[in-house]
Short mmCIF file of C-alpha atoms and ligand atoms in Angstrom, two decimals:
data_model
loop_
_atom_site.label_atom_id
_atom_site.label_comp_id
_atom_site.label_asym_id
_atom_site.label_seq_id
_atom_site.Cartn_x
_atom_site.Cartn_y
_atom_site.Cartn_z
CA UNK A 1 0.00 0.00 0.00
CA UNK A 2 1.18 3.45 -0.91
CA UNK A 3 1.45 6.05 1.78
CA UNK A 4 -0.21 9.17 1.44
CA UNK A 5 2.70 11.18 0.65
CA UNK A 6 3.57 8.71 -2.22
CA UNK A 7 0.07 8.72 -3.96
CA UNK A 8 0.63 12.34 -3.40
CA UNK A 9 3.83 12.85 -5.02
CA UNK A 10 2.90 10.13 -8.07
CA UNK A 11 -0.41 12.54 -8.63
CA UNK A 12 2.15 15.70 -8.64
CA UNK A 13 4.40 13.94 -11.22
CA UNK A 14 1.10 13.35 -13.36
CA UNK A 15 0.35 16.48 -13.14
CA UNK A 16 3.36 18.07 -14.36
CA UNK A 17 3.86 15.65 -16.96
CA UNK A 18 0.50 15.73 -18.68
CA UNK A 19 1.23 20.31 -18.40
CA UNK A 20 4.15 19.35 -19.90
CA UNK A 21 6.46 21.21 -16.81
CA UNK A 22 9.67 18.84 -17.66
CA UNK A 23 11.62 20.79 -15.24
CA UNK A 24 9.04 20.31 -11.80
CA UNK A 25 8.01 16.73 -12.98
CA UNK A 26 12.20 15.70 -13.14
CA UNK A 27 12.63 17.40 -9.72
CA UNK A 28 9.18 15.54 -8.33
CA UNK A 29 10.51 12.42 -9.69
CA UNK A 30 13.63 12.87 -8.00
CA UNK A 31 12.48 13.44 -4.82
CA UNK A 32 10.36 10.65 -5.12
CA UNK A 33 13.21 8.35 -6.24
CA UNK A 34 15.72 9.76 -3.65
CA UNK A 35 12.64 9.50 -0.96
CA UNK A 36 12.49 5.88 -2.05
CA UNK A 37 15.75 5.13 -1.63
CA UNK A 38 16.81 6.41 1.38
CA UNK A 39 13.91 5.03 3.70
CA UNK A 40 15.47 4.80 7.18
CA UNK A 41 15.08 1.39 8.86
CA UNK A 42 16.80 1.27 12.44
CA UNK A 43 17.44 -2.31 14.31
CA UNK A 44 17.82 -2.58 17.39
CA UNK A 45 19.83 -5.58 18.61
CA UNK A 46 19.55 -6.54 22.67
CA UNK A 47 20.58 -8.91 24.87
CA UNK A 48 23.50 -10.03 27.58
CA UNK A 49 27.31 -9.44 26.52
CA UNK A 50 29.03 -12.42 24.88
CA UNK A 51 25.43 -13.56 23.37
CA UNK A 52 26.47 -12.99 19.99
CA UNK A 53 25.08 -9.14 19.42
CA UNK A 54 28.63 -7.84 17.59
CA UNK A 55 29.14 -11.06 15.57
CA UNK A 56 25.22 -10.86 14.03
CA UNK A 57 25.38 -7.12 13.47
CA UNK A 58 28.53 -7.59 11.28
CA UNK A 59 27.06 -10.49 9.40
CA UNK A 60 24.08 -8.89 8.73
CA UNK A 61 26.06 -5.93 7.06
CA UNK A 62 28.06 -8.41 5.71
CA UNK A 63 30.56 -6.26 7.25
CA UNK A 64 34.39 -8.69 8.07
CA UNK A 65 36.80 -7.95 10.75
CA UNK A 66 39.12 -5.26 9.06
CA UNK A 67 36.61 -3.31 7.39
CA UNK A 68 35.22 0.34 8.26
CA UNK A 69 32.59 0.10 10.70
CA UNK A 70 33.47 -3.56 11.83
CA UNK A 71 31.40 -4.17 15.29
CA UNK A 72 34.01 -5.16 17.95
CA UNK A 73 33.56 -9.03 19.08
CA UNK A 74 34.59 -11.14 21.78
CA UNK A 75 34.58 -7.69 23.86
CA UNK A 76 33.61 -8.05 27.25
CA UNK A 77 32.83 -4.90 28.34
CA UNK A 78 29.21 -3.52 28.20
CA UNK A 79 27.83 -1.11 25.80
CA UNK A 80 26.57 1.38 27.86
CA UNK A 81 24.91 3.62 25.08
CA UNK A 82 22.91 2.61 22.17
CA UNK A 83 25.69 2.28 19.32
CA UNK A 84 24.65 2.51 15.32
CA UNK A 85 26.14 0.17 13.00
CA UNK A 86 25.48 1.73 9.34
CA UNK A 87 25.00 -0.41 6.52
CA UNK A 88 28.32 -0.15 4.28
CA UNK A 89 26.09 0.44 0.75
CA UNK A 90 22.70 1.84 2.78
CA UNK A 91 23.53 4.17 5.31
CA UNK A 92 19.68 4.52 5.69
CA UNK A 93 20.12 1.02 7.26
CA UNK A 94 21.39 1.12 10.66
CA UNK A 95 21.76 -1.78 13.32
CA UNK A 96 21.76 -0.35 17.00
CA UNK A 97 23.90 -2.34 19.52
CA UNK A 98 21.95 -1.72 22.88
CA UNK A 99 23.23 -2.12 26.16
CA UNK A 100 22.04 -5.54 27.85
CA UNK A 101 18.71 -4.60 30.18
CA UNK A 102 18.71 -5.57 33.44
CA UNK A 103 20.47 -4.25 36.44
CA UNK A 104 20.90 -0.61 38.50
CA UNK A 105 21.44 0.56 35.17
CA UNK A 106 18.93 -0.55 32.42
CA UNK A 107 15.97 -1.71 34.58
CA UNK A 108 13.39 -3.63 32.66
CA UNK A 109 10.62 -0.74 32.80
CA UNK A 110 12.80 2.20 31.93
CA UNK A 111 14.85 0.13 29.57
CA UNK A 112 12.86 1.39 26.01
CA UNK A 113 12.67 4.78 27.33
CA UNK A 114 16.11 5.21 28.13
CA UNK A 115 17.24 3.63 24.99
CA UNK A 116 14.82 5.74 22.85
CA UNK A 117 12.54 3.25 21.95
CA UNK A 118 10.38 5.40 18.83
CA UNK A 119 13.88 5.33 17.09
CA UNK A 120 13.88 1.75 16.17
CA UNK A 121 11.49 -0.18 13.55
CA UNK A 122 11.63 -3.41 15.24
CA UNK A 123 13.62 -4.93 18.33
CA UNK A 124 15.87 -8.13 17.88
CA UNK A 125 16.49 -10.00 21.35
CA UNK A 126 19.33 -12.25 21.40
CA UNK A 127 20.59 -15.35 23.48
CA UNK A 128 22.80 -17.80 23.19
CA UNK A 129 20.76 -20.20 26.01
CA UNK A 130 17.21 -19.88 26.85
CA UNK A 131 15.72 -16.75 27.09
CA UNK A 132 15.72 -14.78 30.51
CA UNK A 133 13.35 -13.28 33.04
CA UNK A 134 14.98 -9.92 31.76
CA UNK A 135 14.36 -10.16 27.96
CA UNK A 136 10.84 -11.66 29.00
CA UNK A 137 10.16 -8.50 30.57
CA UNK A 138 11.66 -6.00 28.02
CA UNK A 139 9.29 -8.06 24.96
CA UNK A 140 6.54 -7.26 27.40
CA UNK A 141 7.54 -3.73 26.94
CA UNK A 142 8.24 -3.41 23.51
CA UNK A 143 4.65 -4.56 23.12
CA UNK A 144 3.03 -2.43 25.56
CA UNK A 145 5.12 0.16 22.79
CA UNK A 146 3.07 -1.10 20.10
CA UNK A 147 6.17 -2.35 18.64
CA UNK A 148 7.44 -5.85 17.50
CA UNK A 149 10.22 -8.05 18.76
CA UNK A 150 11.54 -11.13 17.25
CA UNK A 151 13.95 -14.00 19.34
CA UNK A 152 17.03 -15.08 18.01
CA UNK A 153 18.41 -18.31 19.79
CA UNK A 154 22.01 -17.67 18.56
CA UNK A 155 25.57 -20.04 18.09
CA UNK A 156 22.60 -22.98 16.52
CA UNK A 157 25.97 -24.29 14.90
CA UNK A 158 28.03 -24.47 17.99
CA UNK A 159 24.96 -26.95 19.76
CA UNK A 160 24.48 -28.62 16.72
CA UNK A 161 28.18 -29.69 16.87
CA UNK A 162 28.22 -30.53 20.64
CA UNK A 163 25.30 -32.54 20.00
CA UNK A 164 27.27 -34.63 16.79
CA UNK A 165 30.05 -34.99 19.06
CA UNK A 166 27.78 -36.93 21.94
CA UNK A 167 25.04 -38.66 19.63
CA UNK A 168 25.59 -41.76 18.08
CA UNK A 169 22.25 -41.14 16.37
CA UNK A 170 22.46 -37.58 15.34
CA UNK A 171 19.59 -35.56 13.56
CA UNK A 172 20.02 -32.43 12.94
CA UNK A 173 16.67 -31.15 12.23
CA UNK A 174 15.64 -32.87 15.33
CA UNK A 175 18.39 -31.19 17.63
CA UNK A 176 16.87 -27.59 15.97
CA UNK A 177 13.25 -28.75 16.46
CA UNK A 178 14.07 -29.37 20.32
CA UNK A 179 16.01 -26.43 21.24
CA UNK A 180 13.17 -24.04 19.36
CA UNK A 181 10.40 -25.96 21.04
CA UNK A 182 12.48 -25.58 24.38
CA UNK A 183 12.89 -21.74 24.10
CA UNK A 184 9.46 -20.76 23.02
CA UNK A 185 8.19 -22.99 26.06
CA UNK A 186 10.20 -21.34 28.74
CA UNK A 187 8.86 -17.65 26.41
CA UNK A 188 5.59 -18.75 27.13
CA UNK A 189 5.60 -20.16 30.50
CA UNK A 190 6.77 -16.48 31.40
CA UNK A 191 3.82 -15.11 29.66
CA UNK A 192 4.98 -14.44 25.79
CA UNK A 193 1.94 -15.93 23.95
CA UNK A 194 3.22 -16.63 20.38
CA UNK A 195 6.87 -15.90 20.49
CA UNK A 196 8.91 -15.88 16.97
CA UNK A 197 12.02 -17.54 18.22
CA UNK A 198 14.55 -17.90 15.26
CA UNK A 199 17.48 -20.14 15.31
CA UNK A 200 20.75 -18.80 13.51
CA UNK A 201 24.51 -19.23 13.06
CA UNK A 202 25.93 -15.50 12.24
CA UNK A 203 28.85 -17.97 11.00
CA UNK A 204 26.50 -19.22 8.55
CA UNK A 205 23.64 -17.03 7.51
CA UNK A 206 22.90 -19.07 4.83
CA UNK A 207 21.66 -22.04 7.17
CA UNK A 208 19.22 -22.65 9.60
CA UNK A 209 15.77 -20.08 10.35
CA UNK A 210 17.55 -16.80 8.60
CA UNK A 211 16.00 -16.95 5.26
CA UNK A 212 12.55 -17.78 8.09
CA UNK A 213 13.55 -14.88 10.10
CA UNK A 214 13.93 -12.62 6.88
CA UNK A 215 11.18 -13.51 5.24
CA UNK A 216 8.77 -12.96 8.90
CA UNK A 217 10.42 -9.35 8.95
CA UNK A 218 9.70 -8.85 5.19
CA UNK A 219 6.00 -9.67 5.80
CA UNK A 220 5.54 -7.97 9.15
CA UNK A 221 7.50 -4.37 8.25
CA UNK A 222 5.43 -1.83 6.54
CA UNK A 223 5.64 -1.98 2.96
CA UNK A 224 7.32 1.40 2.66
CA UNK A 225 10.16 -0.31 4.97
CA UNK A 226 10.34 -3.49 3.27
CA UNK A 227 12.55 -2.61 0.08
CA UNK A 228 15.16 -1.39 2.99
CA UNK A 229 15.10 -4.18 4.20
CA UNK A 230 15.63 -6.35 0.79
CA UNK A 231 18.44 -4.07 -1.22
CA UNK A 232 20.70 -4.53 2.07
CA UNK A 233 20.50 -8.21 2.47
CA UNK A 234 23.45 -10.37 1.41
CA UNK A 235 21.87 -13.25 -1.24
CA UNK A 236 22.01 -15.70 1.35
CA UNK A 237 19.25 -17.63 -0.96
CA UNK A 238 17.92 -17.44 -4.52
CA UNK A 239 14.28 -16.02 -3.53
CA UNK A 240 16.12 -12.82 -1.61
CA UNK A 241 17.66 -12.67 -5.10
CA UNK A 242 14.34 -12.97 -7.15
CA UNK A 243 12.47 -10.87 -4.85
CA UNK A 244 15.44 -8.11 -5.18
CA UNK A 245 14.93 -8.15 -8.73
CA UNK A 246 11.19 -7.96 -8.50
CA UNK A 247 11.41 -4.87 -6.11
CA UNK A 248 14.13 -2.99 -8.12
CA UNK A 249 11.55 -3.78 -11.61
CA UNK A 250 8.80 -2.28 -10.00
CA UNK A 251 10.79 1.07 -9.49
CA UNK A 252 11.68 1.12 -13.62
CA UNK A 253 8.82 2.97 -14.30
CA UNK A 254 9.92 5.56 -12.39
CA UNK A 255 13.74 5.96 -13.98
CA UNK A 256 11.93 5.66 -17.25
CA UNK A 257 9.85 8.26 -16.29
CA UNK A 258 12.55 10.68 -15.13
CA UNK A 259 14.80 9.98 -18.21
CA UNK A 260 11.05 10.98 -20.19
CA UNK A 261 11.30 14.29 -18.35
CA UNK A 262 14.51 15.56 -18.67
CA UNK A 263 16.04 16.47 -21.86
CA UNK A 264 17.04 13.05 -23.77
CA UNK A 265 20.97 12.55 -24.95
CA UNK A 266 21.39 10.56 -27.98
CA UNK A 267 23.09 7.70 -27.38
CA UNK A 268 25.59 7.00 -30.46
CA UNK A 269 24.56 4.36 -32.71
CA UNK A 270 21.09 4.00 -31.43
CA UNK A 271 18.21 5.27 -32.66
CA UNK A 272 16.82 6.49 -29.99
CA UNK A 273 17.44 8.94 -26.68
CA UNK A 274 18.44 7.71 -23.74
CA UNK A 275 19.96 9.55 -20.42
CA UNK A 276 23.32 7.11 -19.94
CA UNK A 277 24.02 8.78 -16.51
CA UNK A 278 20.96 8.42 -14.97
CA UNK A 279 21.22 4.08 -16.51
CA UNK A 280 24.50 4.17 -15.15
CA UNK A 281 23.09 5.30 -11.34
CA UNK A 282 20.85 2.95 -11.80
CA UNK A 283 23.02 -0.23 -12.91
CA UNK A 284 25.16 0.70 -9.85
CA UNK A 285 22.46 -0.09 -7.48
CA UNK A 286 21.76 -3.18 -8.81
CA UNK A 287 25.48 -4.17 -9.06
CA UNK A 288 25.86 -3.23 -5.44
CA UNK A 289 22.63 -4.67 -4.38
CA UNK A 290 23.35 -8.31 -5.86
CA UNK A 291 26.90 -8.73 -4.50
CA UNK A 292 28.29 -7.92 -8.12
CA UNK A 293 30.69 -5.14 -7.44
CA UNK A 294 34.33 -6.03 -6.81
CA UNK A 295 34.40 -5.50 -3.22
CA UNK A 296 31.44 -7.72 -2.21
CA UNK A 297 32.77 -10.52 -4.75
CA UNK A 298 36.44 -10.29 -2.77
CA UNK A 299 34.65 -10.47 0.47
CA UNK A 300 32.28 -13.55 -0.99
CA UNK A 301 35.78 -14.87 -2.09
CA UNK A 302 37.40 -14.54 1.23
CA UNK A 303 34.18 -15.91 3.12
CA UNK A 304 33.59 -19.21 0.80
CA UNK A 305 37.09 -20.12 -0.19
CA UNK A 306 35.87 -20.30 -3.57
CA UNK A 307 38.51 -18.09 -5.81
CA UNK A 308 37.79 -14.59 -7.18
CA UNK A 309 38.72 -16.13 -10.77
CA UNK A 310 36.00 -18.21 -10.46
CA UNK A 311 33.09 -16.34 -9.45
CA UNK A 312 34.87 -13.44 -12.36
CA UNK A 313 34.58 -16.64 -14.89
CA UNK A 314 30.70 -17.31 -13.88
CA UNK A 315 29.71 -14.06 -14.53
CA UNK A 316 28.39 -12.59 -18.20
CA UNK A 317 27.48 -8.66 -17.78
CA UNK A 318 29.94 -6.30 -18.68
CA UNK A 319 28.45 -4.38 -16.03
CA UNK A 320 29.52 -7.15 -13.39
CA UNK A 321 32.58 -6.16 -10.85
CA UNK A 322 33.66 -3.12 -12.71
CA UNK A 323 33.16 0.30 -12.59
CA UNK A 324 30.11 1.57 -14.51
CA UNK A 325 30.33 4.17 -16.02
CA UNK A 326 27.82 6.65 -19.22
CA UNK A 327 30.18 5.21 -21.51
CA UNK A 328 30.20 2.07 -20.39
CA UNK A 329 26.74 1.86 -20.40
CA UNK A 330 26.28 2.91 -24.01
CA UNK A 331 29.10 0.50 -24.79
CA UNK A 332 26.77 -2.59 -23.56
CA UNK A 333 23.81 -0.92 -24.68
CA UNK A 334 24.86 -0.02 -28.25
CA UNK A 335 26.02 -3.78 -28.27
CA UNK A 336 22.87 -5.53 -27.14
CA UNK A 337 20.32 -2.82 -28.45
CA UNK A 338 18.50 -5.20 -30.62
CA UNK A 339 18.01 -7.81 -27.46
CA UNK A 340 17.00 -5.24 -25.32
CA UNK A 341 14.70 -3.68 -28.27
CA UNK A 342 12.62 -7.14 -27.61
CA UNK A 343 12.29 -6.74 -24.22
CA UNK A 344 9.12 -5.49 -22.10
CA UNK A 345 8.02 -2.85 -24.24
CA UNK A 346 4.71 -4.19 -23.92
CA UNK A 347 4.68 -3.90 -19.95
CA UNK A 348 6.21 -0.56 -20.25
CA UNK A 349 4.23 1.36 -22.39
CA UNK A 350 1.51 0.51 -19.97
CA UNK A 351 2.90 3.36 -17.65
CA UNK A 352 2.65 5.92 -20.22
CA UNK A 353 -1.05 6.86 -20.11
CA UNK A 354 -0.97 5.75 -16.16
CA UNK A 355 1.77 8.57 -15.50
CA UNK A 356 -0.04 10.94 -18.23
CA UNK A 357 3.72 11.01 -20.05
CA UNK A 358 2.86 13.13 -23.37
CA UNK A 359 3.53 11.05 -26.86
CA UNK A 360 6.71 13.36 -27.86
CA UNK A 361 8.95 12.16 -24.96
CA UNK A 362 7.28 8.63 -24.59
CA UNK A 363 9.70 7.38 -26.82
CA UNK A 364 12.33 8.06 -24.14
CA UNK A 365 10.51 6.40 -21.46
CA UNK A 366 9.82 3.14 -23.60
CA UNK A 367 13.27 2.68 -24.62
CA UNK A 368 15.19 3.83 -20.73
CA UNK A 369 12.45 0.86 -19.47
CA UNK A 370 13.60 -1.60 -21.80
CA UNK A 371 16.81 -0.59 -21.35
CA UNK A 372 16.80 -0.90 -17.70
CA UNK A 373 14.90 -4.16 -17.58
CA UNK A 374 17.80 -5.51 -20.04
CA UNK A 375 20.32 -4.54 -17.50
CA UNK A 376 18.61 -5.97 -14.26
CA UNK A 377 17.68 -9.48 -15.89
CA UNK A 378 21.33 -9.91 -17.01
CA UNK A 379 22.92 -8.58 -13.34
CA UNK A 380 20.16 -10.95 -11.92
CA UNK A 381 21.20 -13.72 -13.85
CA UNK A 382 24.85 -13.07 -13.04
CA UNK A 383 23.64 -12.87 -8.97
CA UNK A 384 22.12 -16.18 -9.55
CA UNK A 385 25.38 -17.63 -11.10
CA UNK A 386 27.68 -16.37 -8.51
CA UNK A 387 25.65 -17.44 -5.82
CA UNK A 388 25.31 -20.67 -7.21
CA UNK A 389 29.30 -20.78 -7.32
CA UNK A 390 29.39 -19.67 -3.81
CA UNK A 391 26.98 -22.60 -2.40
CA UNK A 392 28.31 -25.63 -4.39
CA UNK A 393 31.15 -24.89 -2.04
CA UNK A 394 29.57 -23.87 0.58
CA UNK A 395 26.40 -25.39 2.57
CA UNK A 396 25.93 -28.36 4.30
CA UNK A 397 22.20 -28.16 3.29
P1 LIG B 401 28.20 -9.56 22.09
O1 LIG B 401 28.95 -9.27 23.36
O2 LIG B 401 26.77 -9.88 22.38
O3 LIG B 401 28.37 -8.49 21.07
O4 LIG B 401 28.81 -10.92 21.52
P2 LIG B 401 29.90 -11.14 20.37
O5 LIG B 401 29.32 -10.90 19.02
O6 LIG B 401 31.13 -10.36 20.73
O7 LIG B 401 30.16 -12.71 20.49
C1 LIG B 401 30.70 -13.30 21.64
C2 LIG B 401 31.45 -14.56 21.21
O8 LIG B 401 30.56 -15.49 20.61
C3 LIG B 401 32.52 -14.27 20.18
O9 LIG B 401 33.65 -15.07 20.48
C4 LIG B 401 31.91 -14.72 18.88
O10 LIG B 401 32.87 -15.20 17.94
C5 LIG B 401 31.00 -15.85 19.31
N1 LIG B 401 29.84 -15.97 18.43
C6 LIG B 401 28.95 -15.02 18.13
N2 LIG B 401 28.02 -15.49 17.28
C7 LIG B 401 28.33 -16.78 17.03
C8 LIG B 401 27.74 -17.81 16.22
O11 LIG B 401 26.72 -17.63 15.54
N3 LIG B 401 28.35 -19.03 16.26
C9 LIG B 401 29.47 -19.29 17.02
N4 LIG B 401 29.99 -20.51 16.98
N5 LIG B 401 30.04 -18.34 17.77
C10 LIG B 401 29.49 -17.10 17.78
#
């Protein structure tokens, strides 16, 4: 559902377009773009020292000891202060280490208020046992806040090992079932009615309830929060993938609609106008987004064992781990014009009359949305390669 303010803005757009105002319906569709883009979404994580707070906030960034912004682990000391962990590629996406409730400090019914409770979209509570009296009573809190909490029993591998190591009969699934049965039991014997306890290895994000636990937040964050949510995630699985690609198609319209409004620039040895910049801005959030820019493929490299060559030999866009550039972009384009001339013009030129874009720039639209969809199918394709690289090597599932 669209919020006011958007159904607001996309009726402002309309409206200049169909006056013909290029000029306000560019800057409209930029702000609505850049609005889009840089929706905050603020995390908190809680729970006692040593439970595994650091190690999940780095994995969740995808963030490796060495880089900027790397969460200190194995610390002992107690954050005393909320602390924000940005996002490397969305700094609208910020993790908050809180300090662990409980105690002279941080009693249970002060707890949100001192640690500014309205900041945060939704609360993580972590453990690496069962869950306390003290993170009992804070979930009571959050939802007296009217906000939601989810459980994360963390360090699932290190039990599942301890269990291989004393089980002659050894089931994995079983071992997982028990331990989640065991900490939503003691949730609700202290009064937690239906509590979402997910178990995960920040070792192995891949494994286990993750995917569960992403998918929950994904269906219980308002839908204005939820493409925050998706462009950040690593591709731990090939629906985050999919569903990346489906979120950044659904936003074409929009590029194609901005590249409609501003002044077109011929693109050499095409036939038609396209803006190459404003492809190029574009490309570089899908690159980023799908682990396809040279940083995120070293770090994929490092974290798999699988060699850089390899994932480099998997992968088929020019656009792939390099830097993208205009002229890069016309390059590709200018190559693969006729393929992308084929694709989803149909499905695009069903925007024109909804966004009121007059016939004499609709040509631009049409062609920046085919263009656009060109360049996200083959950067999806190339996600779905690489990832498939990085698993054959990688999963015990
Ligand atoms: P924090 O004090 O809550 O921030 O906890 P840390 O993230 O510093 O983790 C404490 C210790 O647990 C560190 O030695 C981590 O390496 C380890 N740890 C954290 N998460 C996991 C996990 O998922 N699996 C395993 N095996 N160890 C973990």
């Amino acid at each position: 559902m669209d919020t006011p303010h958007d159904c607001e803005s996309v009726e402002e757009i309309k409206a200049a377009l169909q006056k013909n105002n290029q000029a306000l319906a560019m800057e409209k569709i930029k702000e609505y773009v850049d609005k889009q883009n840089n929706i905050p979404l603020n995390i908190a994580i809680t729970g006692e020292t040593g439970s595994g707070k650091s190690t999940f906030i780095n994995a969740f960034r995808g963030v490796k000891h060495g880089d900027a912004g790397y969460a200190p682990t194995g610390v002992r000391e107690c954050t005393k202060v909320p602390t924000p962990y940005t996002h490397p590629n969305y700094p609208n996406v910020k993790l908050w280490d809180l300090p662990g409730v409980g105690g002279k400090h941080f009693p249970a019914d002060q707890y949100l208020n001192d640690v500014g409770f309205e900041n945060y979209d939704f609360f993580i509570i972590i453990s690496d046992t069962r869950f306390r009296e003290n993170d009992v009573k804070l979930a009571r809190e959050i939802q007296r806040m009217k906000k939601k909490f989810y459980f994360v029993r963390s360090k699932i591998d290190n039990d599942i090992r301890a269990q291989k190591l004393c089980q002659s009969e050894f089931s994995e699934a079983e071992i997982k079932e028990q331990i989640k049965e065991d900490c939503i039991k003691c949730l609700q014997e202290q009064g937690i009615q239906s509590p979402q306890v997910f178990l995960v290895s920040s070792f192995e994000l891949h494994l286990h309830d993750f995917s569960l636990f992403i998918e929950t937040l994904e269906r219980e964050l308002p839908e204005h929060k939820r493409n925050a949510l998706l462009f950040a995630m690593p591709n731990i699985n090939q629906q985050i993938i999919n569903k990346k690609k489906e979120a950044f198609q659904a936003n074409i319209k929009w590029y194609a609609a901005l590249s409609a409004a501003v002044a077109a620039v011929p693109l050499p040895g095409l036939s038609v106008g396209v803006d190459a910049a404003l492809l190029a801005h574009v490309a570089k959030q899908y690159a980023v987004s799908f682990g396809l820019d040279v940083p995120s493929l070293e770090n994929l490299a490092k974290s798999t064992g699988v060699p850089f060559k390899d994932f480099m030999a998997s992968i088929l866009s020019p656009l792939a781990a390099t830097k993208i550039t205009p002229d890069l972009i016309i390059k590709v384009l200018t190559q693969c014009a006729s393929a992308a001339a084929l694709m989803a013009a149909e499905e695009g030129s069903r925007f024109i009359p909804f966004l009121g874009i007059p016939a004499a720039m609709a040509l631009s639209f049409t062609t920046t949305y085919r263009m656009l969809n060109f360049i996200l199918n083959e950067l999806a394709d190339d996600a779905q390669r690489v990832f498939e690289k990085a698993l054959g090597c990688n999963t015990t599932e």
